[in-house]
C-alpha cells in the first residue's frame, strides 16, 4: 500500500489530482470500465513517471472495480469499448474519472494518517 499511496501523492504534486467536486460514491460497471479506458488512454500522454504511475494505479483501480461488480475479466469488455470510444470522449471522461481518482487519493491519505497514528 505504501508504494500505491506514494505514487498517488507524487501524482498529486505533479498536478494530476487537482481539486474536483466530490465524486459520486457508487459507480456503475460501465462507468468503471470507461474510467479504466480513460486511464489507459491518458497513460500515453503522461508527462513523467509519477503521472504515468498514478494513471497505471488508476487503471488497476477501475479494472478491479469493474471486475468486482461484474465477476468477469475486463479484457473483452475493454477491447469492445475501445472500438466505441473516440478521442473526444476521453475529454468528456476527464472530469468524472479525475474526480473519482482524487477521492481515492484522499481516502488513501486519510488511511495513511490513521495507520500512522496507530503506530503502523
PDB file of C-alpha atoms in Angstrom:
ATOM      1  CA  UNK A   1       0.000   0.000   0.000  1.00  0.00           C
ATOM      2  CA  UNK A   2       2.853   2.399   0.725  1.00  0.00           C
ATOM      3  CA  UNK A   3       4.017   2.325  -2.902  1.00  0.00           C
ATOM      4  CA  UNK A   4       0.498   2.999  -4.185  1.00  0.00           C
ATOM      5  CA  UNK A   5      -0.016   5.860  -1.760  1.00  0.00           C
ATOM      6  CA  UNK A   6       3.377   7.302  -2.669  1.00  0.00           C
ATOM      7  CA  UNK A   7       2.599   7.148  -6.404  1.00  0.00           C
ATOM      8  CA  UNK A   8      -0.746   8.862  -5.921  1.00  0.00           C
ATOM      9  CA  UNK A   9       0.833  11.508  -3.706  1.00  0.00           C
ATOM     10  CA  UNK A  10       3.548  12.096  -6.292  1.00  0.00           C
ATOM     11  CA  UNK A  11       0.885  12.406  -8.947  1.00  0.00           C
ATOM     12  CA  UNK A  12      -0.946  14.918  -6.787  1.00  0.00           C
ATOM     13  CA  UNK A  13       2.185  17.018  -6.511  1.00  0.00           C
ATOM     14  CA  UNK A  14       2.587  16.776 -10.288  1.00  0.00           C
ATOM     15  CA  UNK A  15      -0.876  18.289 -10.681  1.00  0.00           C
ATOM     16  CA  UNK A  16      -2.704  15.200 -11.895  1.00  0.00           C
ATOM     17  CA  UNK A  17      -5.026  15.039  -8.898  1.00  0.00           C
ATOM     18  CA  UNK A  18      -6.339  18.597  -8.964  1.00  0.00           C
ATOM     19  CA  UNK A  19      -9.200  19.541  -6.678  1.00  0.00           C
ATOM     20  CA  UNK A  20     -12.546  18.348  -8.025  1.00  0.00           C
ATOM     21  CA  UNK A  21     -16.059  18.297  -6.602  1.00  0.00           C
ATOM     22  CA  UNK A  22     -16.833  15.226  -4.562  1.00  0.00           C
ATOM     23  CA  UNK A  23     -17.279  12.199  -6.750  1.00  0.00           C
ATOM     24  CA  UNK A  24     -20.345  10.036  -6.558  1.00  0.00           C
ATOM     25  CA  UNK A  25     -19.787   7.262  -4.052  1.00  0.00           C
ATOM     26  CA  UNK A  26     -21.154   4.494  -6.260  1.00  0.00           C
ATOM     27  CA  UNK A  27     -20.380   3.997  -9.925  1.00  0.00           C
ATOM     28  CA  UNK A  28     -21.795   1.523 -12.388  1.00  0.00           C
ATOM     29  CA  UNK A  29     -19.695  -1.182 -14.005  1.00  0.00           C
ATOM     30  CA  UNK A  30     -19.917   0.805 -17.254  1.00  0.00           C
ATOM     31  CA  UNK A  31     -18.577   3.931 -15.542  1.00  0.00           C
ATOM     32  CA  UNK A  32     -15.721   1.912 -14.050  1.00  0.00           C
ATOM     33  CA  UNK A  33     -14.956   0.455 -17.472  1.00  0.00           C
ATOM     34  CA  UNK A  34     -14.946   3.934 -19.016  1.00  0.00           C
ATOM     35  CA  UNK A  35     -12.605   5.249 -16.323  1.00  0.00           C
ATOM     36  CA  UNK A  36     -10.279   2.277 -16.852  1.00  0.00           C
ATOM     37  CA  UNK A  37     -10.267   3.139 -20.562  1.00  0.00           C
ATOM     38  CA  UNK A  38      -9.650   6.831 -19.763  1.00  0.00           C
ATOM     39  CA  UNK A  39      -6.675   5.992 -17.547  1.00  0.00           C
ATOM     40  CA  UNK A  40      -5.228   3.590 -20.126  1.00  0.00           C
ATOM     41  CA  UNK A  41      -5.588   6.246 -22.830  1.00  0.00           C
ATOM     42  CA  UNK A  42      -4.060   9.003 -20.690  1.00  0.00           C
ATOM     43  CA  UNK A  43      -1.010   6.884 -19.785  1.00  0.00           C
ATOM     44  CA  UNK A  44       0.333   7.612 -23.262  1.00  0.00           C
ATOM     45  CA  UNK A  45       0.163  11.365 -22.563  1.00  0.00           C
ATOM     46  CA  UNK A  46       1.802  11.232 -19.113  1.00  0.00           C
ATOM     47  CA  UNK A  47       4.414  13.928 -18.648  1.00  0.00           C
ATOM     48  CA  UNK A  48       6.599  11.979 -16.225  1.00  0.00           C
ATOM     49  CA  UNK A  49       6.951   8.725 -14.324  1.00  0.00           C
ATOM     50  CA  UNK A  50       4.901   9.931 -11.343  1.00  0.00           C
ATOM     51  CA  UNK A  51       1.932  10.792 -13.542  1.00  0.00           C
ATOM     52  CA  UNK A  52       2.328   7.549 -15.528  1.00  0.00           C
ATOM     53  CA  UNK A  53       2.436   5.503 -12.313  1.00  0.00           C
ATOM     54  CA  UNK A  54      -0.650   7.229 -10.918  1.00  0.00           C
ATOM     55  CA  UNK A  55      -2.546   6.540 -14.132  1.00  0.00           C
ATOM     56  CA  UNK A  56      -1.492   2.881 -14.062  1.00  0.00           C
ATOM     57  CA  UNK A  57      -2.756   2.669 -10.494  1.00  0.00           C
ATOM     58  CA  UNK A  58      -5.977   4.383 -11.571  1.00  0.00           C
ATOM     59  CA  UNK A  59      -6.435   1.893 -14.381  1.00  0.00           C
ATOM     60  CA  UNK A  60      -5.884  -1.008 -11.971  1.00  0.00           C
ATOM     61  CA  UNK A  61      -8.356   0.521  -9.506  1.00  0.00           C
ATOM     62  CA  UNK A  62     -11.089   0.926 -12.103  1.00  0.00           C
ATOM     63  CA  UNK A  63     -10.413  -2.509 -13.633  1.00  0.00           C
ATOM     64  CA  UNK A  64     -10.687  -4.041 -10.166  1.00  0.00           C
ATOM     65  CA  UNK A  65     -13.952  -2.240  -9.505  1.00  0.00           C
ATOM     66  CA  UNK A  66     -15.345  -3.367 -12.866  1.00  0.00           C
ATOM     67  CA  UNK A  67     -14.306  -6.981 -12.346  1.00  0.00           C
ATOM     68  CA  UNK A  68     -15.634  -6.970  -8.786  1.00  0.00           C
ATOM     69  CA  UNK A  69     -19.012  -5.698  -9.951  1.00  0.00           C
ATOM     70  CA  UNK A  70     -19.363  -7.996 -12.948  1.00  0.00           C
ATOM     71  CA  UNK A  71     -17.446 -11.085 -11.867  1.00  0.00           C
ATOM     72  CA  UNK A  72     -15.832 -11.091 -15.326  1.00  0.00           C
ATOM     73  CA  UNK A  73     -12.356 -10.337 -16.623  1.00  0.00           C
ATOM     74  CA  UNK A  74     -12.212  -6.894 -18.155  1.00  0.00           C
ATOM     75  CA  UNK A  75     -10.232  -7.947 -21.240  1.00  0.00           C
ATOM     76  CA  UNK A  76     -13.024  -8.419 -23.778  1.00  0.00           C
ATOM     77  CA  UNK A  77     -15.051  -5.525 -22.407  1.00  0.00           C
ATOM     78  CA  UNK A  78     -12.094  -3.152 -22.815  1.00  0.00           C
ATOM     79  CA  UNK A  79     -11.457  -4.308 -26.377  1.00  0.00           C
ATOM     80  CA  UNK A  80     -15.124  -3.850 -27.272  1.00  0.00           C
ATOM     81  CA  UNK A  81     -15.328  -0.453 -25.550  1.00  0.00           C
ATOM     82  CA  UNK A  82     -12.148   0.718 -27.282  1.00  0.00           C
ATOM     83  CA  UNK A  83     -13.917   0.224 -30.612  1.00  0.00           C
ATOM     84  CA  UNK A  84     -16.734   2.511 -29.447  1.00  0.00           C
ATOM     85  CA  UNK A  85     -14.737   5.397 -27.969  1.00  0.00           C
ATOM     86  CA  UNK A  86     -13.100   8.187 -29.896  1.00  0.00           C
ATOM     87  CA  UNK A  87     -10.623  10.767 -28.651  1.00  0.00           C
ATOM     88  CA  UNK A  88     -13.244  13.406 -27.861  1.00  0.00           C
ATOM     89  CA  UNK A  89     -14.993  11.049 -25.478  1.00  0.00           C
ATOM     90  CA  UNK A  90     -11.856  10.777 -23.363  1.00  0.00           C
ATOM     91  CA  UNK A  91     -12.049  14.534 -22.837  1.00  0.00           C
ATOM     92  CA  UNK A  92     -15.604  14.089 -21.522  1.00  0.00           C
ATOM     93  CA  UNK A  93     -14.411  11.337 -19.172  1.00  0.00           C
ATOM     94  CA  UNK A  94     -11.613  13.525 -17.781  1.00  0.00           C
ATOM     95  CA  UNK A  95     -13.697  15.310 -15.142  1.00  0.00           C
ATOM     96  CA  UNK A  96     -15.638  12.411 -13.612  1.00  0.00           C
ATOM     97  CA  UNK A  97     -12.713   9.972 -13.697  1.00  0.00           C
ATOM     98  CA  UNK A  98     -10.249  12.525 -12.301  1.00  0.00           C
ATOM     99  CA  UNK A  99     -12.721  13.351  -9.542  1.00  0.00           C
ATOM    100  CA  UNK A 100     -13.034   9.690  -8.625  1.00  0.00           C
ATOM    101  CA  UNK A 101      -9.261   9.278  -8.619  1.00  0.00           C
ATOM    102  CA  UNK A 102      -8.924  12.367  -6.431  1.00  0.00           C
ATOM    103  CA  UNK A 103     -11.445  10.930  -3.984  1.00  0.00           C
ATOM    104  CA  UNK A 104      -9.470   7.665  -3.867  1.00  0.00           C
ATOM    105  CA  UNK A 105      -6.206   9.538  -3.198  1.00  0.00           C
ATOM    106  CA  UNK A 106      -7.895  11.453  -0.367  1.00  0.00           C
ATOM    107  CA  UNK A 107      -9.052   8.174   1.163  1.00  0.00           C
ATOM    108  CA  UNK A 108      -5.552   6.689   0.928  1.00  0.00           C
ATOM    109  CA  UNK A 109      -4.004   9.744   2.556  1.00  0.00           C
ATOM    110  CA  UNK A 110      -6.561   9.653   5.374  1.00  0.00           C
ATOM    111  CA  UNK A 111      -5.923   5.937   5.822  1.00  0.00           C
ATOM    112  CA  UNK A 112      -2.184   6.575   5.961  1.00  0.00           C
ATOM    113  CA  UNK A 113      -2.698   9.151   8.702  1.00  0.00           C
ATOM    114  CA  UNK A 114      -4.914   6.761  10.671  1.00  0.00           C
ATOM    115  CA  UNK A 115      -2.434   3.906  10.331  1.00  0.00           C
ATOM    116  CA  UNK A 116       0.428   6.210  11.287  1.00  0.00           C
ATOM    117  CA  UNK A 117      -1.465   7.379  14.354  1.00  0.00           C
ATOM    118  CA  UNK A 118      -1.965   3.771  15.397  1.00  0.00           C
ATOM    119  CA  UNK A 119       1.760   3.044  15.110  1.00  0.00           C
ATOM    120  CA  UNK A 120       1.625   1.032  11.880  1.00  0.00           C
TER     121      UNK A 120
END
